[in-house]
mmCIF file of C-alpha atoms (C1' of nucleotides) in Angstrom:
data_model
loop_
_atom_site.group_PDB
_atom_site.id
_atom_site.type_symbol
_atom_site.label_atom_id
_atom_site.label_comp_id
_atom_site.label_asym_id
_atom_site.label_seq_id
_atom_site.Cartn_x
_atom_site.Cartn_y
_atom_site.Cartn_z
ATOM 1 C CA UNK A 1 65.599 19.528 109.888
ATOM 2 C CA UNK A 2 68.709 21.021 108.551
ATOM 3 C CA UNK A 3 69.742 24.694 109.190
ATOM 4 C CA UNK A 4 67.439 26.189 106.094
ATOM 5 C CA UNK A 5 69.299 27.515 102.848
ATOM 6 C CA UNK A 6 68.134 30.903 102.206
ATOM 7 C CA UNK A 7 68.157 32.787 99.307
ATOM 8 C CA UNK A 8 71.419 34.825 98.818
ATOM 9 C CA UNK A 9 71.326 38.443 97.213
ATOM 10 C CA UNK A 10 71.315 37.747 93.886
ATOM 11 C CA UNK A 11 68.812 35.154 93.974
ATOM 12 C CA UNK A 12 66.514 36.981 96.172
ATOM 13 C CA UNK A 13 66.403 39.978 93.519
ATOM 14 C CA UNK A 14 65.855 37.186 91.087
ATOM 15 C CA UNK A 15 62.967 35.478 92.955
ATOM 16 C CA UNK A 16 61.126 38.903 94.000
ATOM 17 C CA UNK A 17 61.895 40.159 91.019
ATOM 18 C CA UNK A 18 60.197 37.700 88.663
ATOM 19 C CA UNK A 19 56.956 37.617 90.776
ATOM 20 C CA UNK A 20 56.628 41.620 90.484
ATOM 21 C CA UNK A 21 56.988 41.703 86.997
ATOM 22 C CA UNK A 22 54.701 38.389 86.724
ATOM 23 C CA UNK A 23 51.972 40.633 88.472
ATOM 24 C CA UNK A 24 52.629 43.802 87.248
ATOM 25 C CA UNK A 25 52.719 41.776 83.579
ATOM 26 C CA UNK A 26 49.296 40.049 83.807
ATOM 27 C CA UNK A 27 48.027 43.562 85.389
ATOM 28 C CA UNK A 28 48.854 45.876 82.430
ATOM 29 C CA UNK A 29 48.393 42.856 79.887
ATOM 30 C CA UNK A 30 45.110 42.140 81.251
ATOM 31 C CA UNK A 31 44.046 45.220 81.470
ATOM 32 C CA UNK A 32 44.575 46.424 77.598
ATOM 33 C CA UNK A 33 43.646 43.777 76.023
ATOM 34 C CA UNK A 34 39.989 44.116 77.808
ATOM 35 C CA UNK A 35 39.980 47.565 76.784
ATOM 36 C CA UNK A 36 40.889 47.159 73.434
ATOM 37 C CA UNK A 37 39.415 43.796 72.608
ATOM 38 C CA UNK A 38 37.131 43.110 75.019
ATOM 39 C CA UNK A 39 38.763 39.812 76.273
ATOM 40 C CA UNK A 40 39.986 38.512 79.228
ATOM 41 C CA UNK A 41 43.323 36.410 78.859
ATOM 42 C CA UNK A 42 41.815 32.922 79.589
ATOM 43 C CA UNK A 43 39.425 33.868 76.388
ATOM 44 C CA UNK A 44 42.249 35.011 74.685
ATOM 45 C CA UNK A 45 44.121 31.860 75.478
ATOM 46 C CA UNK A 46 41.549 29.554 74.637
ATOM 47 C CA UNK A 47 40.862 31.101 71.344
ATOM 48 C CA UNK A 48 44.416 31.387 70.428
ATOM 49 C CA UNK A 49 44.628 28.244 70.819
ATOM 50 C CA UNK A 50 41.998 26.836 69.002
ATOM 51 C CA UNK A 51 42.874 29.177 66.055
ATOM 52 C CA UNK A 52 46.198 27.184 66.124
ATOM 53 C CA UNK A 53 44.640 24.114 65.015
ATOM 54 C CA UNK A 54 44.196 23.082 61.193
ATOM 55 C CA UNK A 55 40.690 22.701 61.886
ATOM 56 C CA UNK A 56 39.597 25.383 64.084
ATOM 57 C CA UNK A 57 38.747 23.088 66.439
ATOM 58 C CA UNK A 58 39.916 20.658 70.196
ATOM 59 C CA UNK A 59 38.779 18.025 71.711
ATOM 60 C CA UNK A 60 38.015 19.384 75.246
ATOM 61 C CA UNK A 61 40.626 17.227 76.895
ATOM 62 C CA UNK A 62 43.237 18.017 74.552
ATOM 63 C CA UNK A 63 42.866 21.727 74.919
ATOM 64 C CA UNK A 64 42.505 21.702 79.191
ATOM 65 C CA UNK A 65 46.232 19.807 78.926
ATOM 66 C CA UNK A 66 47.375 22.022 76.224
ATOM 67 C CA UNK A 67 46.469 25.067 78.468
ATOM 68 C CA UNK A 68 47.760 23.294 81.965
ATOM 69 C CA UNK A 69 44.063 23.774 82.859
ATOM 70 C CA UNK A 70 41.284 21.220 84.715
ATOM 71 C CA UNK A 71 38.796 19.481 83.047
ATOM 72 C CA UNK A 72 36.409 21.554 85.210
ATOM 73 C CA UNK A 73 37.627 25.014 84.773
ATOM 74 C CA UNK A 74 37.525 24.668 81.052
ATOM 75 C CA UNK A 75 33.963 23.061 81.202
ATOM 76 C CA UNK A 76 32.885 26.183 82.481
ATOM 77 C CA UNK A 77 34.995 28.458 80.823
ATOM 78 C CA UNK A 78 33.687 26.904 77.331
ATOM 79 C CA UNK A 79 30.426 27.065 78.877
ATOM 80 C CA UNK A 80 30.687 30.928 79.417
ATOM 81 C CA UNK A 81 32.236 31.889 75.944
ATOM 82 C CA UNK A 82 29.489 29.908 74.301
ATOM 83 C CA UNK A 83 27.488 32.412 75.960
ATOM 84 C CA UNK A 84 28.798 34.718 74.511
ATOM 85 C CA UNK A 85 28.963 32.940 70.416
ATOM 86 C CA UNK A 86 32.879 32.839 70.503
ATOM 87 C CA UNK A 87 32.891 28.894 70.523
ATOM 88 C CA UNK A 88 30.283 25.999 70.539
ATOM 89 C CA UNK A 89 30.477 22.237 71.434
ATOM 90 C CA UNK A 90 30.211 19.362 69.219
ATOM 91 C CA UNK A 91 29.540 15.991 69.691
ATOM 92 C CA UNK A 92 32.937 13.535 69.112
ATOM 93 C CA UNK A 93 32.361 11.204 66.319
ATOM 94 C CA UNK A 94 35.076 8.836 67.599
ATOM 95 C CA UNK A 95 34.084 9.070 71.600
ATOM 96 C CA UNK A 96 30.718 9.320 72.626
ATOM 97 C CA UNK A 97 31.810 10.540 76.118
ATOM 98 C CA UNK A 98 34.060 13.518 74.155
ATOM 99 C CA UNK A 99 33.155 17.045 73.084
ATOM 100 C CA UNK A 100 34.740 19.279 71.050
ATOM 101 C CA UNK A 101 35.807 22.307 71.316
ATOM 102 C CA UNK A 102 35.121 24.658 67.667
ATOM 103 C CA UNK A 103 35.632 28.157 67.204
ATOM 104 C CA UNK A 104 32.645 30.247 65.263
ATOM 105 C CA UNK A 105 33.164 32.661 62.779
ATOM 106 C CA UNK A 106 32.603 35.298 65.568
ATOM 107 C CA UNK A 107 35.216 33.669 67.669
ATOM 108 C CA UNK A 108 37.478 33.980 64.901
ATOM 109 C CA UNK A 109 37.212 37.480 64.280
ATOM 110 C CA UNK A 110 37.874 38.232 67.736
ATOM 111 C CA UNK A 111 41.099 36.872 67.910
ATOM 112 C CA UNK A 112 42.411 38.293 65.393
ATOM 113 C CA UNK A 113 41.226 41.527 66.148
ATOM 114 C CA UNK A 114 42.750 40.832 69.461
ATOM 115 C CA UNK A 115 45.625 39.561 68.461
ATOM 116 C CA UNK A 116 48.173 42.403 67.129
ATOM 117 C CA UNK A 117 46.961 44.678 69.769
ATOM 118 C CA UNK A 118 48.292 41.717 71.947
ATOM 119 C CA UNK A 119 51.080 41.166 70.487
ATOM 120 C CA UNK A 120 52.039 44.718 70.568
ATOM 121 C CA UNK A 121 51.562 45.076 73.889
ATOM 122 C CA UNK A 122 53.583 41.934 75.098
ATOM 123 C CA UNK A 123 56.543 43.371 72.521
ATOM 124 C CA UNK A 124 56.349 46.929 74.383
ATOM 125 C CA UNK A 125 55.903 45.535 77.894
ATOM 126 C CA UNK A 126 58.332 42.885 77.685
ATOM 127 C CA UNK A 127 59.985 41.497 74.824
ATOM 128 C CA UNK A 128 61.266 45.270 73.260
ATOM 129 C CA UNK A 129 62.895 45.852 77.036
ATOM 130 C CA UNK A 130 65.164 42.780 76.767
ATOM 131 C CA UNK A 131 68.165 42.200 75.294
ATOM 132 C CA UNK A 132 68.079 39.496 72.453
ATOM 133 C CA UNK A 133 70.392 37.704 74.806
ATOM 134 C CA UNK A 134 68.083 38.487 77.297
ATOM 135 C CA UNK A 135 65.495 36.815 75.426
ATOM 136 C CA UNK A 136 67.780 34.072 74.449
ATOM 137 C CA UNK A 137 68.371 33.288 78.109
ATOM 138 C CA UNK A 138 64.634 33.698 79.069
ATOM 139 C CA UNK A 139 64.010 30.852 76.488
ATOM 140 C CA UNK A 140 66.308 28.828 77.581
ATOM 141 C CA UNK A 141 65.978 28.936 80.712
ATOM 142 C CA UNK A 142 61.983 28.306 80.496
ATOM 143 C CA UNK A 143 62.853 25.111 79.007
ATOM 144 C CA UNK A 144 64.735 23.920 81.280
ATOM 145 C CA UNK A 145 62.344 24.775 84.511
ATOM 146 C CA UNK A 146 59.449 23.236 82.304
ATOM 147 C CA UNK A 147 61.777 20.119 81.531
ATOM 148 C CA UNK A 148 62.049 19.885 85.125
ATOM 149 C CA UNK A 149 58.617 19.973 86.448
ATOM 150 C CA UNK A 150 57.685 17.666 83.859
ATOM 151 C CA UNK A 151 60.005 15.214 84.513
ATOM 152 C CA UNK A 152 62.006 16.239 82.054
ATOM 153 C CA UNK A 153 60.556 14.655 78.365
ATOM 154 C CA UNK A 154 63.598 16.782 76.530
ATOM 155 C CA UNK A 155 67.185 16.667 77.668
ATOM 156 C CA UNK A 156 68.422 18.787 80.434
ATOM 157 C CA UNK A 157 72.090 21.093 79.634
ATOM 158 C CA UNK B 1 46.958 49.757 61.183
ATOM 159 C CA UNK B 2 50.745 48.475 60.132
ATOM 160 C CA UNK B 3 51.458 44.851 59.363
ATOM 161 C CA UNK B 4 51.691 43.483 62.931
ATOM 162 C CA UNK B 5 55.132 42.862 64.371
ATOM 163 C CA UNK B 6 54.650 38.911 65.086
ATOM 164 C CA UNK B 7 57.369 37.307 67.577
ATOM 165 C CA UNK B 8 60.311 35.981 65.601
ATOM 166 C CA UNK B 9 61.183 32.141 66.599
ATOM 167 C CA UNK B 10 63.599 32.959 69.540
ATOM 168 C CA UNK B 11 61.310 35.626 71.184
ATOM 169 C CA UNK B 12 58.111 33.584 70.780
ATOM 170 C CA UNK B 13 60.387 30.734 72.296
ATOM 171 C CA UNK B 14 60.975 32.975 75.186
ATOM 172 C CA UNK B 15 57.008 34.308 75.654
ATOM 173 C CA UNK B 16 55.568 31.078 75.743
ATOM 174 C CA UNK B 17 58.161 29.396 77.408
ATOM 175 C CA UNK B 18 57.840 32.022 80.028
ATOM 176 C CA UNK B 19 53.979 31.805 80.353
ATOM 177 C CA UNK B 20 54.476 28.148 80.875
ATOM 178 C CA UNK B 21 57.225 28.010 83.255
ATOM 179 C CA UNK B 22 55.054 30.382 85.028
ATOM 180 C CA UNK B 23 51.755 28.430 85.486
ATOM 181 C CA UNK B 24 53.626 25.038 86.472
ATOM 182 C CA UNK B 25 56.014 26.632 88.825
ATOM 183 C CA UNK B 26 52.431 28.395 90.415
ATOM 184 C CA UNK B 27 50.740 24.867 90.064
ATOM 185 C CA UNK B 28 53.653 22.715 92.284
ATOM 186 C CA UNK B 29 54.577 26.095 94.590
ATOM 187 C CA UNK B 30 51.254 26.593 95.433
ATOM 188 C CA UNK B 31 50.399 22.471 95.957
ATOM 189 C CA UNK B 32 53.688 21.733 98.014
ATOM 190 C CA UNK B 33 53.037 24.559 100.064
ATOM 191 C CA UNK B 34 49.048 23.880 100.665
ATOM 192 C CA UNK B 35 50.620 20.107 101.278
ATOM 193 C CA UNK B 36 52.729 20.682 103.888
ATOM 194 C CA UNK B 37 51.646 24.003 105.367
ATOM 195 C CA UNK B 38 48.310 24.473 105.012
ATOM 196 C CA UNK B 39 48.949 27.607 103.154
ATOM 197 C CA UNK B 40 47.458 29.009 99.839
ATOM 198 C CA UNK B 41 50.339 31.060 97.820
ATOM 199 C CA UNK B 42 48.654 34.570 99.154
ATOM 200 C CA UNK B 43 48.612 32.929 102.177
ATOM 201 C CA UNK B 44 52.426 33.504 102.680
ATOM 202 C CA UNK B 45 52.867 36.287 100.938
ATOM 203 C CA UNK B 46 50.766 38.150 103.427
ATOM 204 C CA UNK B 47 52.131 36.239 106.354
ATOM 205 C CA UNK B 48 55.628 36.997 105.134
ATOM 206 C CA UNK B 49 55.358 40.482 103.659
ATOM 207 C CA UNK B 50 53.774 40.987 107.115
ATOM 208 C CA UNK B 51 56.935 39.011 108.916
ATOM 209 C CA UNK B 52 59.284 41.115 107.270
ATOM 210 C CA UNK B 53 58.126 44.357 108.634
ATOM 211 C CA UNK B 54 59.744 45.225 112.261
ATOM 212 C CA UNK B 55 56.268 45.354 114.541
ATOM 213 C CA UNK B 56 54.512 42.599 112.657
ATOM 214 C CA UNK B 57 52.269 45.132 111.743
ATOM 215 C CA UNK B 58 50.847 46.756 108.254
ATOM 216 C CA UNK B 59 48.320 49.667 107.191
ATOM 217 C CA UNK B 60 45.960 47.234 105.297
ATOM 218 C CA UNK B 61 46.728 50.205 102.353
ATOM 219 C CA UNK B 62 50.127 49.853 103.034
ATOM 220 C CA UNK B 63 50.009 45.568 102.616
ATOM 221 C CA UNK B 64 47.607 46.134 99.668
ATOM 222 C CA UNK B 65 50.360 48.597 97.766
ATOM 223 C CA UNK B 66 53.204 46.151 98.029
ATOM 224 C CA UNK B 67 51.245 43.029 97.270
ATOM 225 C CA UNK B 68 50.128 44.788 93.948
ATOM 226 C CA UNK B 69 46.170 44.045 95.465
ATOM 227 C CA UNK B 70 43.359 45.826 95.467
ATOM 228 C CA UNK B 71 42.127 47.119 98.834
ATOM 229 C CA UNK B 72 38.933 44.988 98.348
ATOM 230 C CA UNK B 73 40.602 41.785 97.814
ATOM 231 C CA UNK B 74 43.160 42.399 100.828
ATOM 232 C CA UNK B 75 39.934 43.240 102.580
ATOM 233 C CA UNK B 76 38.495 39.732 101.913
ATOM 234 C CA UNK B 77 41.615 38.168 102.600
ATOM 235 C CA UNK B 78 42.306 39.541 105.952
ATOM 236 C CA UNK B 79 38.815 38.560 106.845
ATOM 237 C CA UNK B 80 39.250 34.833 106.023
ATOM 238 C CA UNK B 81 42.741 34.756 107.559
ATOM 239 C CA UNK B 82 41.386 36.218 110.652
ATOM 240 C CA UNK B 83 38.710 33.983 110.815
ATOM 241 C CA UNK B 84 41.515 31.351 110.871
ATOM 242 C CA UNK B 85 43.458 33.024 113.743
ATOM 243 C CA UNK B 86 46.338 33.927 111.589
ATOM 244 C CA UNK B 87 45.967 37.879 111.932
ATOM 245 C CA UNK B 88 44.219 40.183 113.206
ATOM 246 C CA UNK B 89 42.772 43.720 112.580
ATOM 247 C CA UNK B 90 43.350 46.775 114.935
ATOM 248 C CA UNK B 91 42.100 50.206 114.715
ATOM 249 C CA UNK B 92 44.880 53.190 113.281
ATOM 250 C CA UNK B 93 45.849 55.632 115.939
ATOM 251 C CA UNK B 94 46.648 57.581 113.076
ATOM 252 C CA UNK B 95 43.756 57.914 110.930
ATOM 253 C CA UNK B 96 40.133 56.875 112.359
ATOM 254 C CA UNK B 97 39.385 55.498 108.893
ATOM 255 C CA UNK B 98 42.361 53.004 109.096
ATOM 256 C CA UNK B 99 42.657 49.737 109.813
ATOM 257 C CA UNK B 100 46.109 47.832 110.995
ATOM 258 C CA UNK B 101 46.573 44.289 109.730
ATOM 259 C CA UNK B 102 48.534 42.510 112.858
ATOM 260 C CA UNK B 103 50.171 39.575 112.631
ATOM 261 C CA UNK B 104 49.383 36.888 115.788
ATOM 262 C CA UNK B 105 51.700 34.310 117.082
ATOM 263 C CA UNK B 106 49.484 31.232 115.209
ATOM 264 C CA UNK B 107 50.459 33.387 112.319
ATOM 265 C CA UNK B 108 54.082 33.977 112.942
ATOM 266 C CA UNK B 109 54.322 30.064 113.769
ATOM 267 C CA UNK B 110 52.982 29.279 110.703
ATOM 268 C CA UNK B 111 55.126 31.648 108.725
ATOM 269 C CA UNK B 112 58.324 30.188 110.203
ATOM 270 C CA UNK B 113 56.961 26.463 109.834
ATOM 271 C CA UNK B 114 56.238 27.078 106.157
ATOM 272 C CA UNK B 115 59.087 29.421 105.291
ATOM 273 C CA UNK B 116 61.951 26.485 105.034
ATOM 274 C CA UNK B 117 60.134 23.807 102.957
ATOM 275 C CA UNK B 118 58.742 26.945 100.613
ATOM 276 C CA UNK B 119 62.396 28.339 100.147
ATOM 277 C CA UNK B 120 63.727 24.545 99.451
ATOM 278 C CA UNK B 121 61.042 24.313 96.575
ATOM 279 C CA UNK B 122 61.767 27.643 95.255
ATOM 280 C CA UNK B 123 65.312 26.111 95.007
ATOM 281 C CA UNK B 124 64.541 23.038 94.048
ATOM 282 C CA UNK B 125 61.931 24.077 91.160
ATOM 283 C CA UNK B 126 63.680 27.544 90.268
ATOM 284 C CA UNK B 127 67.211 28.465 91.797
ATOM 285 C CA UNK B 128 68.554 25.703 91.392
ATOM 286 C CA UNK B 129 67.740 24.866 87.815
ATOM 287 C CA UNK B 130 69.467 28.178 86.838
ATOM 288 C CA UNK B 131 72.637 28.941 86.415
ATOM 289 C CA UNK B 132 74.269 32.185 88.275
ATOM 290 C CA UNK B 133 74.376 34.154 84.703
ATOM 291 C CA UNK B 134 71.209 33.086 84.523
ATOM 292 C CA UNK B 135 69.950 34.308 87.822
ATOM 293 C CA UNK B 136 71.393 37.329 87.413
ATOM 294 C CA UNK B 137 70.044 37.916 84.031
ATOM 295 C CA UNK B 138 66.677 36.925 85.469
ATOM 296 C CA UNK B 139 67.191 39.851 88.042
ATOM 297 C CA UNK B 140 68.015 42.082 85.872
ATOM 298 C CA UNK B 141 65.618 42.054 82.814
ATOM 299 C CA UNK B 142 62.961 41.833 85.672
ATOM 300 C CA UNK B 143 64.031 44.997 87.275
ATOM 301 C CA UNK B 144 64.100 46.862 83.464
ATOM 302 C CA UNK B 145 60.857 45.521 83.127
ATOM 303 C CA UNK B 146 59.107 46.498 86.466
ATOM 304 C CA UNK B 147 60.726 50.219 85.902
ATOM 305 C CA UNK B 148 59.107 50.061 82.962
ATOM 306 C CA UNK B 149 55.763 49.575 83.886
ATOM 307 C CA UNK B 150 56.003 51.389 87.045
ATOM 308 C CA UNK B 151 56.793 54.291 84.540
ATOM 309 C CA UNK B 152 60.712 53.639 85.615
ATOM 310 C CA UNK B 153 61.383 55.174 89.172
ATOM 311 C CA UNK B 154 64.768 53.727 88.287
ATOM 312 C CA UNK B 155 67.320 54.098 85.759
ATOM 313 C CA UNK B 156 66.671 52.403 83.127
ATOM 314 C CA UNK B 157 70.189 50.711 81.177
ATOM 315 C "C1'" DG C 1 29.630 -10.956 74.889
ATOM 316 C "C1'" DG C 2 30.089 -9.216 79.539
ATOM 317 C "C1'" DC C 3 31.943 -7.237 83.529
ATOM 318 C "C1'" DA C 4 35.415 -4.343 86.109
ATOM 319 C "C1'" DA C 5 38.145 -0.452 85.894
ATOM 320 C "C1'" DC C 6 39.004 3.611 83.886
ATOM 321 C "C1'" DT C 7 38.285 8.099 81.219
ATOM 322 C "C1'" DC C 8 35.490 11.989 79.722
ATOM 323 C "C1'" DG C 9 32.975 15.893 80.537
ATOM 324 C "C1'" DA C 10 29.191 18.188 83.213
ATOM 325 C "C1'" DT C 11 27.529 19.825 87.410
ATOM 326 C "C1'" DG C 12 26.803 21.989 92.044
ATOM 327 C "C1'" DA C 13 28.768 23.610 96.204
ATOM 328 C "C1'" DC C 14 32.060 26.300 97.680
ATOM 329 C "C1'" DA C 15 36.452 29.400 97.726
ATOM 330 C "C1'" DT C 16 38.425 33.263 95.804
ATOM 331 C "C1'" DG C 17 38.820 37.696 93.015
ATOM 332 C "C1'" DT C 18 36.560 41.879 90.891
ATOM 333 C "C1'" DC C 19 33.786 45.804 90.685
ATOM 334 C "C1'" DA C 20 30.819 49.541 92.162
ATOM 335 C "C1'" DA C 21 28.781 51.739 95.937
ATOM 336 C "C1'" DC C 22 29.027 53.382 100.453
ATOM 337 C "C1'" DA C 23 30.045 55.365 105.206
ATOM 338 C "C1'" DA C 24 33.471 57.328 107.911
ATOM 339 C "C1'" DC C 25 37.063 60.156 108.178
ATOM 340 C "C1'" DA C 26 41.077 63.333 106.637
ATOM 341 C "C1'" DC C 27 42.571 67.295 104.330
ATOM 342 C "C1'" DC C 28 42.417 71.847 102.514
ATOM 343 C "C1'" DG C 29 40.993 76.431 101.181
ATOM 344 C "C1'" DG C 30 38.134 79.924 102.612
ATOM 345 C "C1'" DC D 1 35.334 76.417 112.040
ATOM 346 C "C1'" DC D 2 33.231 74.667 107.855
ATOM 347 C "C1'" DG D 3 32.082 72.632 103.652
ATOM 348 C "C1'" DG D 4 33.847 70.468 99.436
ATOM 349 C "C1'" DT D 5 36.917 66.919 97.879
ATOM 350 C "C1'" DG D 6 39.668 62.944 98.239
ATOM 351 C "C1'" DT D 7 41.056 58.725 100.816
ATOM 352 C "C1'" DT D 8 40.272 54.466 103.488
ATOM 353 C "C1'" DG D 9 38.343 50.210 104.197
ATOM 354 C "C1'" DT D 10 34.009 47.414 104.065
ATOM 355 C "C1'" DT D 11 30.366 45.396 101.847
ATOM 356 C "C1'" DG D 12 27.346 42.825 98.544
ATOM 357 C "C1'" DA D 13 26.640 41.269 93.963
ATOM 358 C "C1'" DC D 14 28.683 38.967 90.683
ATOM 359 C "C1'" DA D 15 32.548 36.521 87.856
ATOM 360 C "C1'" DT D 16 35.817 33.100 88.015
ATOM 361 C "C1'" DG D 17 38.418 28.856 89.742
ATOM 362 C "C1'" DT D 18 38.514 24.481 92.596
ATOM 363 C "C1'" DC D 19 37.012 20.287 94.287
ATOM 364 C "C1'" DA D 20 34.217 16.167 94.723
ATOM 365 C "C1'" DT D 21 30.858 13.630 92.472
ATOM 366 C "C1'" DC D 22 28.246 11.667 88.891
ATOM 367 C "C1'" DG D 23 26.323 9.580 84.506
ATOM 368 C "C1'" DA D 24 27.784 8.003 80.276
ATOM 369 C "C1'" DG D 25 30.879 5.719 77.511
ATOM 370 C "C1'" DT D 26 35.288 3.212 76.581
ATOM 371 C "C1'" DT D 27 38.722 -0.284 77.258
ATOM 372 C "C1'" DG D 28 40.751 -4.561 78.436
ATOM 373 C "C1'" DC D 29 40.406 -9.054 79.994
ATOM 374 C "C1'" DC D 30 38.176 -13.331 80.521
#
DNA sequence: GGCAACTCGATGACATGTCAACAACACCGG
DNA sequence: CCGGTGTTGTTGACATGTCATCGAGTTGCC
């Protein structure tokens, strides 16, 4: 084992940096939208989303690689907000083994009563605080960590 | 309530790229580490916030402050991690209500095992990818950001 | 058609995180 | 010194996430 290459200054205030505001982010993101819509951000992110899609609606599989989440922990999740009317399941006409994923009415409404309070929130907590080449560079360099973990589908600078 | 600000193209380029960079950089951190460590993420960042500090030692309100946790999760934590031999609990000399969160030599071993291989993926998956403007800017627009939430005990630019 | 191998989603056991309540103690003003 | 008030850390109940497993259904190959 080689003598271990450790982080210099500049890319230990980068490293500690990003997980501080990563926490202190989901904290204060979290926590509002709760308060103000009464949704935690995995709801939020499922019904976001769903209310993407032309038809309001995902097969289940679709949505837990969409959202980088297990099979399981959306099986549950679904199973929770269904609870609570956001979403139901349907049967999938072309896969008997499928299920899909449809937001109600209810569900609906929720989002997008969530969703400028959201928005709002993410603009004053992070996005309003950056430069735009700030923003630029965030962007970019997103892509190019994703591209990376995923073996890269899209061309690497 | 105003027409809602929605994200123009580059800034909703950079919010979701960010949320995704984040949960696949969490998703391969967290399973190299577990791989060849043994270690969940909080794991280390107990172990090491603990490592850092000159007696190996931490007020459990003190560790709970830095990590951004609340003093019942820590709580739990500690207790599992002791359980494994990593740390240990003493009383405060201090304050009768206190407990000290110590770290052991099984724990300081596994730190030091762990830190090297965790460091080389941080480079590998992050560092690396970015380029020294890049780092820099990352730095910076998280320090803005954390003053900002932390209701700026620094300057803000 | 029929069988092997795989995929889909659900489920239960378990690990982890959250929240409210609590006991023990510290601190402070009288 | 004492009593009210706040702090510290633990606990138990509950919510959420993970993992292994399973039944059902699909797919490909013969």
């Amino acid at each position: 084992m080689d003598e271990p290459r450790w982080l210099d200054e500049q890319q230990d205030r980068a490293w500690r940096g990003y997980r501080r505001m990563r926490r202190l982010l989901d904290l204060e993101l979290a926590r509002e939208l709760m308060q103000d819509a009464g949704l935690s951000e995995p709801d939020y992110d499922v019904l976001s989303d769903l209310s993407e899609t032309p038809e309001q609606r995902l097969r289940l599989s679709e949505l837990a690689d969409r959202m980088l989440w297990s099979r399981s922990r959306l099986s549950h999740h679904i199973s929770r907000m269904q609870q609570r009317g956001l979403v139901t399941r349907e049967e999938c006409a072309t896969d008997g083994r499928g299920s899909v994923v449809v937001l109600t009415p209810a569900g609906r409404r929720a989002v997008e009563a969530a969703a400028p309070g959201h928005v709002a929130a993410v603009r004053r907590h992070l996005i309003d605080r950056l430069t735009p080449a700030e923003v630029a560079a965030l962007g970019t360099l997103s892509q190019r960590v994703i591209g990376h973990l995923t073996g890269r589908p899209e061309a690497e600078g």
